Amino acid sequence: MAEITIAQALAGSSILQGFTAMRSSQAQAEQYRVQAQAAKIKSDFEARQNDIAKKKEALDIEKNQVQILKDTKRQIANNIALGAASGFLRDNVLNSQILEEGIEEYLTGQANLNLLESSFSIMGEMIERQGIDEAAQAQAAAVNTENLGLVQAGGYLAQGYLNYRKYDTGTTKT
């Protein structure tokens, strides 16, 4: 049976530590890669939620605009009927004022739609940028962790070699 020297045992231990360091860093790197995928999924989900919220708010504004136009049309028709029934249209002053107010409200809604589009677009870009940044950070962490594991493994192997050289006297047996 072959006898193992202390130097060989120390070298073997260092090799095992090096292997363990490499495997540990690979596992940690894989965890970071999963985090990168999760960041991408989260970013995509938030972007879809942002689009849904934008469409809902835009639809609400558009419904309000349609209602404004209906109300304005109804009021104008009412004023015309009242003017016709009374025999005069009050020189169309009232009609002009109602039209002006209705159009102003409608245009305000249009401006709100434009503002809504801009703000949700900015939010969408921010969500996308955040997702890209988080994924890039996780990928960089994965690479750095793997590299650190290799450096640690090399250190353990170097220490094992040095221990072997130091304790390999040929006389020490276990």
C-alpha positions as a printed NumPy array, in Angstrom:
array([[  0.   ,   0.   ,   0.   ],
       [  1.312,   3.408,  -0.912],
       [  1.934,   5.76 ,   1.931],
       [  0.807,   9.369,   1.706],
       [  3.159,  12.029,   2.968],
       [  2.038,  15.163,   4.81 ],
       [  3.192,  17.157,   1.799],
       [  0.983,  15.095,  -0.509],
       [ -1.956,  15.424,   1.888],
       [ -1.499,  19.216,   2.03 ],
       [ -1.212,  19.402,  -1.745],
       [ -4.307,  17.238,  -2.147],
       [ -6.197,  19.411,   0.31 ],
       [ -5.221,  22.519,  -1.648],
       [ -6.346,  20.904,  -4.893],
       [ -9.688,  20.065,  -3.28 ],
       [-10.006,  23.646,  -1.972],
       [ -9.226,  24.979,  -5.436],
       [-11.82 ,  22.732,  -7.029],
       [-14.37 ,  23.75 ,  -4.379],
       [-13.627,  27.449,  -4.956],
       [-14.137,  27.036,  -8.707],
       [-17.418,  25.14 ,  -8.291],
       [-18.666,  27.645,  -5.712],
       [-17.876,  30.575,  -7.994],
       [-19.575,  28.832, -10.916],
       [-22.702,  28.3  ,  -8.823],
       [-22.686,  31.945,  -7.675],
       [-22.147,  33.086, -11.278],
       [-25.134,  31.025, -12.398],
       [-27.212,  32.647,  -9.679],
       [-26.219,  36.071, -11.034],
       [-27.158,  34.985, -14.551],
       [-30.573,  33.925, -13.277],
       [-30.889,  37.333, -11.621],
       [-30.088,  38.923, -14.99 ],
       [-32.869,  36.905, -16.617],
       [-35.242,  37.868, -13.801],
       [-34.368,  41.546, -14.298],
       [-35.198,  41.233, -18.   ],
       [-38.504,  39.494, -17.266],
       [-39.363,  42.12 , -14.64 ],
       [-38.517,  44.929, -17.059],
       [-40.676,  43.393, -19.803],
       [-43.574,  42.942, -17.37 ],
       [-43.325,  46.523, -16.11 ],
       [-43.152,  47.807, -19.688],
       [-46.353,  45.888, -20.539],
       [-48.018,  47.235, -17.39 ],
       [-46.921,  50.736, -18.401],
       [-48.453,  50.283, -21.861],
       [-51.709,  48.99 , -20.376],
       [-51.916,  51.924, -17.949],
       [-51.193,  54.376, -20.785],
       [-53.891,  52.876, -22.991],
       [-56.4  ,  52.903, -20.145],
       [-55.733,  56.538, -19.283],
       [-55.807,  57.529, -22.95 ],
       [-59.131,  55.719, -23.36 ],
       [-60.521,  57.55 , -20.316],
       [-59.469,  60.908, -21.772],
       [-60.917,  60.022, -25.177],
       [-64.225,  58.939, -23.586],
       [-64.295,  62.25 , -21.742],
       [-63.652,  64.103, -25.003],
       [-66.488,  62.269, -26.734],
       [-68.78 ,  63.147, -23.838],
       [-67.697,  66.82 , -24.074],
       [-68.538,  66.851, -27.783],
       [-71.914,  65.209, -27.143],
       [-72.716,  67.66 , -24.35 ],
       [-71.654,  70.622, -26.49 ],
       [-73.732,  69.387, -29.428],
       [-76.75 ,  68.837, -27.163],
       [-76.406,  72.314, -25.637],
       [-76.09 ,  73.964, -29.048],
       [-79.171,  72.095, -30.285],
       [-81.015,  73.151, -27.145],
       [-80.019,  76.799, -27.615],
       [-81.052,  76.742, -31.246],
       [-84.417,  75.237, -30.299],
       [-84.915,  77.823, -27.546],
       [-83.914,  80.65 , -29.886],
       [-86.198,  79.385, -32.617],
       [-89.086,  78.992, -30.163],
       [-88.638,  82.516, -28.817],
       [-88.209,  84.032, -32.23 ],
       [-84.65 ,  85.238, -31.917],
       [-81.225,  83.605, -31.483],
       [-79.711,  86.337, -29.307],
       [-77.349,  87.215, -32.119],
       [-75.622,  83.813, -31.824],
       [-73.547,  85.107, -28.878],
       [-74.59 ,  82.306, -26.602],
       [-73.946,  79.691, -29.281],
       [-70.476,  81.06 , -29.963],
       [-69.613,  80.993, -26.271],
       [-70.811,  77.397, -25.873],
       [-68.891,  76.313, -28.965],
       [-65.772,  78.053, -27.688],
       [-66.01 ,  76.384, -24.281],
       [-66.677,  72.95 , -25.781],
       [-63.795,  73.239, -28.209],
       [-61.52 ,  74.501, -25.447],
       [-62.391,  71.514, -23.256],
       [-61.869,  69.169, -26.17 ],
       [-58.482,  70.672, -26.984],
       [-57.5  ,  70.484, -23.318],
       [-58.273,  66.767, -23.484],
       [-56.127,  66.514, -26.607],
       [-53.27 ,  68.273, -24.813],
       [-53.742,  65.851, -21.915],
       [-53.482,  62.95 , -24.36 ],
       [-50.223,  64.35 , -25.745],
       [-48.865,  64.879, -22.229],
       [-49.953,  61.388, -21.24 ],
       [-48.197,  59.918, -24.268],
       [-44.994,  61.787, -23.432],
       [-44.957,  60.879, -19.759],
       [-45.699,  57.191, -20.362],
       [-43.082,  57.104, -23.09 ],
       [-40.514,  58.48 , -20.653],
       [-41.584,  55.959, -18.02 ],
       [-41.29 ,  53.153, -20.569],
       [-37.777,  54.22 , -21.494],
       [-36.822,  54.393, -17.817],
       [-38.2  ,  50.901, -17.178],
       [-36.334,  49.523, -20.186],
       [-33.067,  51.233, -19.167],
       [-33.404,  49.97 , -15.59 ],
       [-33.953,  46.41 , -16.824],
       [-30.943,  46.61 , -19.123],
       [-28.783,  48.027, -16.307],
       [-29.873,  45.368, -13.804],
       [-29.24 ,  42.577, -16.3  ],
       [-25.821,  44.002, -17.214],
       [-24.856,  44.32 , -13.542],
       [-25.872,  40.738, -12.848],
       [-23.955,  39.494, -15.915],
       [-20.864,  41.456, -14.835],
       [-21.186,  40.038, -11.316],
       [-21.36 ,  36.533, -12.799],
       [-18.168,  37.028, -14.814],
       [-16.374,  38.655, -11.867],
       [-17.413,  35.84 ,  -9.55 ],
       [-16.157,  33.179, -11.95 ],
       [-12.86 ,  35.036, -12.376],
       [-12.488,  35.382,  -8.61 ],
       [-13.108,  31.65 ,  -8.247],
       [-10.343,  30.931, -10.741],
       [ -7.972,  33.253,  -8.9  ],
       [ -8.835,  31.588,  -5.593],
       [ -8.369,  28.15 ,  -7.122],
       [ -4.982,  29.22 ,  -8.474],
       [ -4.045,  30.521,  -5.027],
       [ -5.009,  27.231,  -3.404],
       [ -3.058,  25.278,  -5.997],
       [ -0.03 ,  27.521,  -5.526],
       [ -0.291,  27.116,  -1.756],
       [ -0.548,  23.352,  -2.218],
       [  2.568,  23.347,  -4.371],
       [  4.448,  25.46 ,  -1.836],
       [  3.338,  23.19 ,   1.013],
       [  4.386,  20.158,  -0.953],
       [  7.803,  21.647,  -1.646],
       [  8.168,  22.766,   1.981],
       [  7.159,  19.511,   3.612],
       [  8.38 ,  16.998,   1.048],
       [ 11.513,  15.862,   2.829],
       [ 11.064,  12.255,   1.913],
       [ 11.215,  11.344,   5.597],
       [  7.79 ,  12.448,   6.812],
       [  5.275,   9.624,   6.456],
       [  1.744,   9.234,   7.795]])
